[in-house]
Amino acid sequence: ALALLGPRDLVGLHVLVNAGPTHEAIDPVRYIANRSTGKMGYAIAEAAARRGAEVTLVSGPTSLVAPAGVRRVDVESAAQMHDATLAEFEAADVAICSAAVADYTPVAPADHKLKKSRERLDAIELTETADILADLCAVKGPRVVVGFAAETDDLLAHAREKLERKGADLIVANDVSRPESTFGADTNRVAFVTAGGVEQLETLPLPAVADALLSRIVPGGGPGTGP
Ligand code: CTP
Ligand code: CA
């Protein structure tokens, strides 16, 4: 009966995943966010736990339930996701950055609800957020760090550029303008982009994408694995 649960080939490995969108406060009732649902990252966390890994999931605001056996750390903003992901990485062997981190955040969120009758709301001053993936790569040593690239054009060129600029071992590239890869879909069509080349996968259900990624990056995960 236990064999029905599948291989537990990740026992002894600590996998860190971040997932979901971030919320950047404008005032106590308004925020800037994006269309990420967190489904891809949660599927990776779930697959890693099913295969026996110790899993930490740093999650932005989503409507999803933490998968069984996964330790979830809840955050809201890009700054909180940055600090939590960097802190949790200290004990991890692998980091997978699937979160859709806000690129910009309001410089000075108001501590009260802004009133259109009283205050100007037609422009919000923004500042760039820190790059979590790049900061993980700067301290990773021999550990494996994976990023994502969700694009609408020039997918592989952008993915290669991100691989190099951030120093990641692998970028999971997906075209979010395609229905099978769009936000909220239960499938994804991804390419694994490494320094060694590009591996294009078919459209697969999210759990299968998660398993393929884990098998690709984990040492001993089968022939030809490891970035
Ligand atoms: N990322 C991150 N921290 C940020 C922005 C992005 O860790 N502040 C990570 C994402 O989690 C993803 C990868 O970097 O794994 C690529 O994110 P993406 O938004 O595609 O890249 P950017 O560098 O933000 O470039 P752009 O949005 O302009 O395409
Ligand atoms: Ca971005």
PDB file of C-alpha atoms and ligand atoms in Angstrom:
ATOM      1  CA  ALA A   1       0.000   0.000   0.000  1.00  0.00           C
ATOM      2  CA  LEU A   2       2.834   2.402   0.802  1.00  0.00           C
ATOM      3  CA  ALA A   3       4.178   2.047  -2.737  1.00  0.00           C
ATOM      4  CA  LEU A   4       1.020   3.750  -3.969  1.00  0.00           C
ATOM      5  CA  LEU A   5       2.339   6.955  -2.461  1.00  0.00           C
ATOM      6  CA  GLY A   6       5.206   6.972  -4.960  1.00  0.00           C
ATOM      7  CA  PRO A   7       8.937   7.424  -4.440  1.00  0.00           C
ATOM      8  CA  ARG A   8      10.237   9.228  -1.380  1.00  0.00           C
ATOM      9  CA  ASP A   9      13.451  10.211  -3.134  1.00  0.00           C
ATOM     10  CA  LEU A  10      13.774  13.614  -1.427  1.00  0.00           C
ATOM     11  CA  VAL A  11      14.078  12.393   2.167  1.00  0.00           C
ATOM     12  CA  GLY A  12      16.798  14.371   3.926  1.00  0.00           C
ATOM     13  CA  LEU A  13      16.470  17.397   1.629  1.00  0.00           C
ATOM     14  CA  HIS A  14      15.153  20.762   2.863  1.00  0.00           C
ATOM     15  CA  VAL A  15      13.322  22.571   0.072  1.00  0.00           C
ATOM     16  CA  LEU A  16      12.346  26.235   0.351  1.00  0.00           C
ATOM     17  CA  VAL A  17       9.639  27.548  -1.973  1.00  0.00           C
ATOM     18  CA  ASN A  18       8.203  31.030  -2.207  1.00  0.00           C
ATOM     19  CA  ALA A  19       4.858  31.516  -3.892  1.00  0.00           C
ATOM     20  CA  GLY A  20       1.968  33.803  -4.607  1.00  0.00           C
ATOM     21  CA  PRO A  21       1.692  37.524  -5.186  1.00  0.00           C
ATOM     22  CA  THR A  22       2.716  40.283  -2.821  1.00  0.00           C
ATOM     23  CA  HIS A  23       0.550  43.142  -1.629  1.00  0.00           C
ATOM     24  CA  GLU A  24       2.132  46.587  -1.468  1.00  0.00           C
ATOM     25  CA  ALA A  25       0.159  48.929   0.748  1.00  0.00           C
ATOM     26  CA  ILE A  26      -0.981  52.299  -0.549  1.00  0.00           C
ATOM     27  CA  ASP A  27      -3.002  52.968   2.593  1.00  0.00           C
ATOM     28  CA  PRO A  28      -4.795  50.677   5.101  1.00  0.00           C
ATOM     29  CA  VAL A  29      -7.475  49.706   2.571  1.00  0.00           C
ATOM     30  CA  ARG A  30      -5.671  49.761  -0.793  1.00  0.00           C
ATOM     31  CA  TYR A  31      -2.759  47.856  -2.249  1.00  0.00           C
ATOM     32  CA  ILE A  32      -0.870  47.060  -5.459  1.00  0.00           C
ATOM     33  CA  ALA A  33      -0.827  43.364  -6.395  1.00  0.00           C
ATOM     34  CA  ASN A  34      -0.685  41.083  -9.454  1.00  0.00           C
ATOM     35  CA  ARG A  35      -2.525  38.121 -10.960  1.00  0.00           C
ATOM     36  CA  SER A  36      -0.476  35.337  -9.316  1.00  0.00           C
ATOM     37  CA  THR A  37      -2.606  32.715  -7.546  1.00  0.00           C
ATOM     38  CA  GLY A  38       0.266  30.735  -6.000  1.00  0.00           C
ATOM     39  CA  LYS A  39      -0.910  27.465  -7.589  1.00  0.00           C
ATOM     40  CA  MET A  40       2.433  26.607  -9.251  1.00  0.00           C
ATOM     41  CA  GLY A  41       4.470  27.184  -6.090  1.00  0.00           C
ATOM     42  CA  TYR A  42       2.003  25.324  -3.888  1.00  0.00           C
ATOM     43  CA  ALA A  43       2.143  22.373  -6.314  1.00  0.00           C
ATOM     44  CA  ILE A  44       5.947  22.346  -6.011  1.00  0.00           C
ATOM     45  CA  ALA A  45       5.766  22.452  -2.211  1.00  0.00           C
ATOM     46  CA  GLU A  46       3.189  19.660  -2.193  1.00  0.00           C
ATOM     47  CA  ALA A  47       5.223  17.456  -4.556  1.00  0.00           C
ATOM     48  CA  ALA A  48       8.430  17.966  -2.568  1.00  0.00           C
ATOM     49  CA  ALA A  49       6.660  17.030   0.683  1.00  0.00           C
ATOM     50  CA  ARG A  50       5.058  13.978  -0.955  1.00  0.00           C
ATOM     51  CA  ARG A  51       8.542  12.868  -2.033  1.00  0.00           C
ATOM     52  CA  GLY A  52       9.821  13.124   1.525  1.00  0.00           C
ATOM     53  CA  ALA A  53      11.523  16.539   1.631  1.00  0.00           C
ATOM     54  CA  GLU A  54      11.260  18.910   4.549  1.00  0.00           C
ATOM     55  CA  VAL A  55       9.417  21.843   2.966  1.00  0.00           C
ATOM     56  CA  THR A  56       9.130  25.494   3.937  1.00  0.00           C
ATOM     57  CA  LEU A  57       6.692  27.588   1.922  1.00  0.00           C
ATOM     58  CA  VAL A  58       6.948  31.364   2.177  1.00  0.00           C
ATOM     59  CA  SER A  59       3.580  32.470   0.864  1.00  0.00           C
ATOM     60  CA  GLY A  60       2.118  35.784  -0.148  1.00  0.00           C
ATOM     61  CA  PRO A  61      -1.646  36.296   0.169  1.00  0.00           C
ATOM     62  CA  THR A  62      -3.478  33.447  -1.597  1.00  0.00           C
ATOM     63  CA  SER A  63      -6.728  31.545  -1.153  1.00  0.00           C
ATOM     64  CA  LEU A  64      -4.883  28.212  -1.049  1.00  0.00           C
ATOM     65  CA  VAL A  65      -4.542  25.792   1.863  1.00  0.00           C
ATOM     66  CA  ALA A  66      -1.028  24.796   2.961  1.00  0.00           C
ATOM     67  CA  PRO A  67      -0.293  21.284   1.611  1.00  0.00           C
ATOM     68  CA  ALA A  68      -0.015  18.499   4.185  1.00  0.00           C
ATOM     69  CA  GLY A  69       3.364  18.337   5.867  1.00  0.00           C
ATOM     70  CA  VAL A  70       4.456  21.760   4.614  1.00  0.00           C
ATOM     71  CA  ARG A  71       5.509  24.510   7.021  1.00  0.00           C
ATOM     72  CA  ARG A  72       4.025  27.760   5.730  1.00  0.00           C
ATOM     73  CA  VAL A  73       5.313  31.221   6.596  1.00  0.00           C
ATOM     74  CA  ASP A  74       2.756  33.885   5.654  1.00  0.00           C
ATOM     75  CA  VAL A  75       3.864  37.273   4.357  1.00  0.00           C
ATOM     76  CA  GLU A  76       2.190  40.175   2.590  1.00  0.00           C
ATOM     77  CA  SER A  77       4.689  42.615   1.122  1.00  0.00           C
ATOM     78  CA  ALA A  78       7.751  42.186  -1.094  1.00  0.00           C
ATOM     79  CA  ALA A  79       9.920  43.396   1.775  1.00  0.00           C
ATOM     80  CA  GLN A  80       8.433  40.781   4.136  1.00  0.00           C
ATOM     81  CA  MET A  81       8.824  38.089   1.475  1.00  0.00           C
ATOM     82  CA  HIS A  82      12.435  39.126   0.992  1.00  0.00           C
ATOM     83  CA  ASP A  83      13.293  38.920   4.676  1.00  0.00           C
ATOM     84  CA  ALA A  84      11.410  35.657   5.300  1.00  0.00           C
ATOM     85  CA  THR A  85      12.849  33.927   2.223  1.00  0.00           C
ATOM     86  CA  LEU A  86      16.424  34.971   3.028  1.00  0.00           C
ATOM     87  CA  ALA A  87      16.020  33.884   6.670  1.00  0.00           C
ATOM     88  CA  GLU A  88      14.501  30.495   5.779  1.00  0.00           C
ATOM     89  CA  PHE A  89      17.217  29.882   3.167  1.00  0.00           C
ATOM     90  CA  GLU A  90      19.819  29.529   5.917  1.00  0.00           C
ATOM     91  CA  ALA A  91      18.515  26.034   6.724  1.00  0.00           C
ATOM     92  CA  ALA A  92      17.580  25.006   3.166  1.00  0.00           C
ATOM     93  CA  ASP A  93      19.363  22.953   0.509  1.00  0.00           C
ATOM     94  CA  VAL A  94      17.298  24.145  -2.442  1.00  0.00           C
ATOM     95  CA  ALA A  95      15.318  27.356  -3.050  1.00  0.00           C
ATOM     96  CA  ILE A  96      12.607  27.700  -5.678  1.00  0.00           C
ATOM     97  CA  CYS A  97      11.408  31.268  -6.247  1.00  0.00           C
ATOM     98  CA  SER A  98       7.993  31.020  -7.842  1.00  0.00           C
ATOM     99  CA  ALA A  99       6.576  34.117  -6.144  1.00  0.00           C
ATOM    100  CA  ALA A 100       5.360  37.020  -8.259  1.00  0.00           C
ATOM    101  CA  VAL A 101       7.154  39.666  -6.239  1.00  0.00           C
ATOM    102  CA  ALA A 102       6.065  43.263  -6.763  1.00  0.00           C
ATOM    103  CA  ASP A 103       8.772  45.150  -8.622  1.00  0.00           C
ATOM    104  CA  TYR A 104       7.738  48.499  -7.131  1.00  0.00           C
ATOM    105  CA  THR A 105       6.234  49.534  -3.814  1.00  0.00           C
ATOM    106  CA  PRO A 106       4.768  52.838  -2.597  1.00  0.00           C
ATOM    107  CA  VAL A 107       7.495  54.996  -1.032  1.00  0.00           C
ATOM    108  CA  ALA A 108       5.290  56.263   1.777  1.00  0.00           C
ATOM    109  CA  PRO A 109       2.102  54.269   2.440  1.00  0.00           C
ATOM    110  CA  ALA A 110      -0.440  56.390   4.282  1.00  0.00           C
ATOM    111  CA  ASP A 111      -1.371  55.381   7.830  1.00  0.00           C
ATOM    112  CA  HIS A 112      -4.981  56.470   7.219  1.00  0.00           C
ATOM    113  CA  LYS A 113      -7.436  55.932   4.402  1.00  0.00           C
ATOM    114  CA  LEU A 114      -6.734  58.464   1.682  1.00  0.00           C
ATOM    115  CA  LYS A 115      -9.835  60.528   0.856  1.00  0.00           C
ATOM    116  CA  LYS A 116     -10.369  61.725  -2.680  1.00  0.00           C
ATOM    117  CA  SER A 117     -12.072  64.816  -1.333  1.00  0.00           C
ATOM    118  CA  ARG A 118      -9.010  65.734   0.702  1.00  0.00           C
ATOM    119  CA  GLU A 119      -5.899  64.229  -0.876  1.00  0.00           C
ATOM    120  CA  ARG A 120      -4.530  63.734  -4.360  1.00  0.00           C
ATOM    121  CA  LEU A 121      -4.775  60.088  -5.437  1.00  0.00           C
ATOM    122  CA  ASP A 122      -3.863  60.384  -9.086  1.00  0.00           C
ATOM    123  CA  ALA A 123      -0.189  59.510  -8.622  1.00  0.00           C
ATOM    124  CA  ILE A 124       1.612  57.230  -6.199  1.00  0.00           C
ATOM    125  CA  GLU A 125       5.363  57.545  -5.787  1.00  0.00           C
ATOM    126  CA  LEU A 126       6.988  54.122  -6.124  1.00  0.00           C
ATOM    127  CA  THR A 127      10.402  52.685  -5.379  1.00  0.00           C
ATOM    128  CA  GLU A 128      11.955  49.465  -6.702  1.00  0.00           C
ATOM    129  CA  THR A 129      11.908  46.428  -4.393  1.00  0.00           C
ATOM    130  CA  ALA A 130      14.926  44.252  -3.593  1.00  0.00           C
ATOM    131  CA  ASP A 131      15.462  41.211  -5.833  1.00  0.00           C
ATOM    132  CA  ILE A 132      14.984  38.143  -3.627  1.00  0.00           C
ATOM    133  CA  LEU A 133      16.235  35.651  -6.213  1.00  0.00           C
ATOM    134  CA  ALA A 134      19.413  37.629  -6.882  1.00  0.00           C
ATOM    135  CA  ASP A 135      20.061  38.025  -3.152  1.00  0.00           C
ATOM    136  CA  LEU A 136      19.633  34.262  -2.592  1.00  0.00           C
ATOM    137  CA  CYS A 137      22.019  33.523  -5.463  1.00  0.00           C
ATOM    138  CA  ALA A 138      24.627  35.837  -3.952  1.00  0.00           C
ATOM    139  CA  VAL A 139      24.826  33.670  -0.815  1.00  0.00           C
ATOM    140  CA  LYS A 140      23.891  30.255  -2.173  1.00  0.00           C
ATOM    141  CA  GLY A 141      27.332  28.621  -2.514  1.00  0.00           C
ATOM    142  CA  PRO A 142      26.853  25.067  -3.858  1.00  0.00           C
ATOM    143  CA  ARG A 143      23.112  25.074  -3.128  1.00  0.00           C
ATOM    144  CA  VAL A 144      20.601  25.030  -5.975  1.00  0.00           C
ATOM    145  CA  VAL A 145      18.491  28.134  -6.597  1.00  0.00           C
ATOM    146  CA  VAL A 146      15.695  28.169  -9.172  1.00  0.00           C
ATOM    147  CA  GLY A 147      13.760  31.156 -10.496  1.00  0.00           C
ATOM    148  CA  PHE A 148      10.786  31.614 -12.757  1.00  0.00           C
ATOM    149  CA  ALA A 149      10.236  33.854 -15.751  1.00  0.00           C
ATOM    150  CA  ALA A 150       6.642  34.614 -16.641  1.00  0.00           C
ATOM    151  CA  GLU A 151       6.682  36.465 -19.935  1.00  0.00           C
ATOM    152  CA  THR A 152       4.397  37.475 -22.787  1.00  0.00           C
ATOM    153  CA  ASP A 153       7.093  37.835 -25.475  1.00  0.00           C
ATOM    154  CA  ASP A 154      10.684  36.773 -26.249  1.00  0.00           C
ATOM    155  CA  LEU A 155      10.296  34.087 -23.575  1.00  0.00           C
ATOM    156  CA  LEU A 156      13.592  32.238 -23.908  1.00  0.00           C
ATOM    157  CA  ALA A 157      15.700  35.364 -24.430  1.00  0.00           C
ATOM    158  CA  HIS A 158      14.245  36.929 -21.275  1.00  0.00           C
ATOM    159  CA  ALA A 159      14.712  33.681 -19.356  1.00  0.00           C
ATOM    160  CA  ARG A 160      18.382  33.394 -20.363  1.00  0.00           C
ATOM    161  CA  GLU A 161      18.952  37.032 -19.439  1.00  0.00           C
ATOM    162  CA  LYS A 162      17.418  36.415 -15.981  1.00  0.00           C
ATOM    163  CA  LEU A 163      19.468  33.245 -15.488  1.00  0.00           C
ATOM    164  CA  GLU A 164      22.678  35.206 -16.037  1.00  0.00           C
ATOM    165  CA  ARG A 165      21.772  38.502 -14.389  1.00  0.00           C
ATOM    166  CA  LYS A 166      20.524  36.878 -11.186  1.00  0.00           C
ATOM    167  CA  GLY A 167      22.997  33.978 -11.064  1.00  0.00           C
ATOM    168  CA  ALA A 168      20.352  31.240 -10.794  1.00  0.00           C
ATOM    169  CA  ASP A 169      21.007  27.586 -11.633  1.00  0.00           C
ATOM    170  CA  LEU A 170      17.777  27.197 -13.571  1.00  0.00           C
ATOM    171  CA  ILE A 171      14.926  29.390 -14.776  1.00  0.00           C
ATOM    172  CA  VAL A 172      11.481  27.912 -15.337  1.00  0.00           C
ATOM    173  CA  ALA A 173      10.146  29.889 -18.292  1.00  0.00           C
ATOM    174  CA  ASN A 174       6.462  30.084 -19.121  1.00  0.00           C
ATOM    175  CA  ASP A 175       4.458  32.170 -21.569  1.00  0.00           C
ATOM    176  CA  VAL A 176       1.588  33.641 -19.551  1.00  0.00           C
ATOM    177  CA  SER A 177      -0.163  34.863 -22.701  1.00  0.00           C
ATOM    178  CA  ARG A 178      -0.969  31.210 -23.572  1.00  0.00           C
ATOM    179  CA  PRO A 179      -4.168  29.801 -22.029  1.00  0.00           C
ATOM    180  CA  GLU A 180      -2.395  26.629 -20.815  1.00  0.00           C
ATOM    181  CA  SER A 181       0.157  28.728 -18.891  1.00  0.00           C
ATOM    182  CA  THR A 182      -1.877  31.709 -17.790  1.00  0.00           C
ATOM    183  CA  PHE A 183      -2.528  32.864 -14.239  1.00  0.00           C
ATOM    184  CA  GLY A 184      -4.839  30.531 -12.364  1.00  0.00           C
ATOM    185  CA  ALA A 185      -4.535  27.642 -14.847  1.00  0.00           C
ATOM    186  CA  ASP A 186      -4.261  24.060 -13.557  1.00  0.00           C
ATOM    187  CA  THR A 187      -1.713  23.320 -16.286  1.00  0.00           C
ATOM    188  CA  ASN A 188       1.548  24.892 -17.345  1.00  0.00           C
ATOM    189  CA  ARG A 189       3.777  24.654 -20.383  1.00  0.00           C
ATOM    190  CA  VAL A 190       7.303  25.402 -19.232  1.00  0.00           C
ATOM    191  CA  ALA A 191      10.876  25.296 -20.438  1.00  0.00           C
ATOM    192  CA  PHE A 192      13.811  24.632 -18.118  1.00  0.00           C
ATOM    193  CA  VAL A 193      16.542  27.109 -19.012  1.00  0.00           C
ATOM    194  CA  THR A 194      20.070  26.448 -17.708  1.00  0.00           C
ATOM    195  CA  ALA A 195      23.592  27.400 -18.759  1.00  0.00           C
ATOM    196  CA  GLY A 196      23.616  24.058 -20.610  1.00  0.00           C
ATOM    197  CA  GLY A 197      20.591  24.749 -22.760  1.00  0.00           C
ATOM    198  CA  VAL A 198      16.809  24.658 -22.942  1.00  0.00           C
ATOM    199  CA  GLU A 199      14.482  21.746 -22.229  1.00  0.00           C
ATOM    200  CA  GLN A 200      10.947  22.388 -23.475  1.00  0.00           C
ATOM    201  CA  LEU A 201       8.194  20.400 -21.759  1.00  0.00           C
ATOM    202  CA  GLU A 202       4.701  19.682 -23.028  1.00  0.00           C
ATOM    203  CA  THR A 203       1.631  21.177 -21.412  1.00  0.00           C
ATOM    204  CA  LEU A 204       1.212  19.275 -18.132  1.00  0.00           C
ATOM    205  CA  PRO A 205      -0.969  19.410 -15.032  1.00  0.00           C
ATOM    206  CA  LEU A 206       0.747  21.479 -12.292  1.00  0.00           C
ATOM    207  CA  PRO A 207       1.666  18.442 -10.134  1.00  0.00           C
ATOM    208  CA  ALA A 208       3.495  16.909 -13.114  1.00  0.00           C
ATOM    209  CA  VAL A 209       5.354  20.175 -13.787  1.00  0.00           C
ATOM    210  CA  ALA A 210       6.349  20.225 -10.110  1.00  0.00           C
ATOM    211  CA  ASP A 211       7.638  16.642 -10.222  1.00  0.00           C
ATOM    212  CA  ALA A 212       9.569  17.263 -13.432  1.00  0.00           C
ATOM    213  CA  LEU A 213      11.249  20.326 -11.919  1.00  0.00           C
ATOM    214  CA  LEU A 214      12.193  18.525  -8.706  1.00  0.00           C
ATOM    215  CA  SER A 215      13.586  15.553 -10.664  1.00  0.00           C
ATOM    216  CA  ARG A 216      15.572  17.955 -12.840  1.00  0.00           C
ATOM    217  CA  ILE A 217      17.293  19.778  -9.967  1.00  0.00           C
ATOM    218  CA  VAL A 218      17.800  17.129  -7.332  1.00  0.00           C
ATOM    219  CA  PRO A 219      21.097  15.233  -7.342  1.00  0.00           C
ATOM    220  CA  GLY A 220      20.421  11.538  -7.792  1.00  0.00           C
ATOM    221  CA  GLY A 221      17.001  12.318  -9.202  1.00  0.00           C
ATOM    222  CA  GLY A 222      17.746  10.126 -12.188  1.00  0.00           C
ATOM    223  CA  PRO A 223      19.997  10.144 -15.245  1.00  0.00           C
ATOM    224  CA  GLY A 224      20.814  13.561 -16.630  1.00  0.00           C
ATOM    225  CA  THR A 225      19.552  15.444 -13.631  1.00  0.00           C
ATOM    226  CA  GLY A 226      21.186  18.312 -11.810  1.00  0.00           C
ATOM    227  CA  PRO A 227      21.441  21.722 -13.443  1.00  0.00           C
TER     228      PRO A 227
HETATM  229  N1  CTP B   1      12.053  37.991  -8.256  1.00  0.00           N
HETATM  230  C1  CTP B   1      12.468  38.180  -6.954  1.00  0.00           C
HETATM  231  N2  CTP B   1      12.406  39.427  -6.388  1.00  0.00           N
HETATM  232  C2  CTP B   1      11.945  40.475  -7.096  1.00  0.00           C
HETATM  233  C3  CTP B   1      11.524  40.294  -8.431  1.00  0.00           C
HETATM  234  C4  CTP B   1      11.585  39.029  -8.982  1.00  0.00           C
HETATM  235  O1  CTP B   1      12.895  37.224  -6.298  1.00  0.00           O
HETATM  236  N3  CTP B   1      11.888  41.673  -6.514  1.00  0.00           N
HETATM  237  C5  CTP B   1      12.161  36.636  -8.818  1.00  0.00           C
HETATM  238  C6  CTP B   1      10.843  35.984  -9.133  1.00  0.00           C
HETATM  239  O2  CTP B   1      10.375  35.257  -8.017  1.00  0.00           O
HETATM  240  C7  CTP B   1      11.221  35.054 -10.287  1.00  0.00           C
HETATM  241  C8  CTP B   1      12.371  35.793 -10.973  1.00  0.00           C
HETATM  242  O3  CTP B   1      12.868  36.726 -10.021  1.00  0.00           O
HETATM  243  O4  CTP B   1      11.720  33.832  -9.806  1.00  0.00           O
HETATM  244  C9  CTP B   1      11.996  36.514 -12.212  1.00  0.00           C
HETATM  245  O5  CTP B   1      10.946  37.403 -11.904  1.00  0.00           O
HETATM  246  P1  CTP B   1      10.468  38.405 -13.039  1.00  0.00           P
HETATM  247  O6  CTP B   1       9.391  39.278 -12.511  1.00  0.00           O
HETATM  248  O7  CTP B   1      10.196  37.610 -14.271  1.00  0.00           O
HETATM  249  O8  CTP B   1      11.821  39.225 -13.300  1.00  0.00           O
HETATM  250  P2  CTP B   1      12.227  40.704 -12.995  1.00  0.00           P
HETATM  251  O9  CTP B   1      13.704  40.670 -12.716  1.00  0.00           O
HETATM  252  O10 CTP B   1      11.366  41.320 -11.958  1.00  0.00           O
HETATM  253  O11 CTP B   1      12.031  41.427 -14.390  1.00  0.00           O
HETATM  254  P3  CTP B   1      10.669  41.902 -15.141  1.00  0.00           P
HETATM  255  O12 CTP B   1       9.517  41.827 -14.180  1.00  0.00           O
HETATM  256  O13 CTP B   1      10.972  43.293 -15.596  1.00  0.00           O
HETATM  257  O14 CTP B   1      10.513  40.948 -16.302  1.00  0.00           O
HETATM  258 CA    CA B   2       9.097  41.392 -12.031  1.00  0.00          CA
END
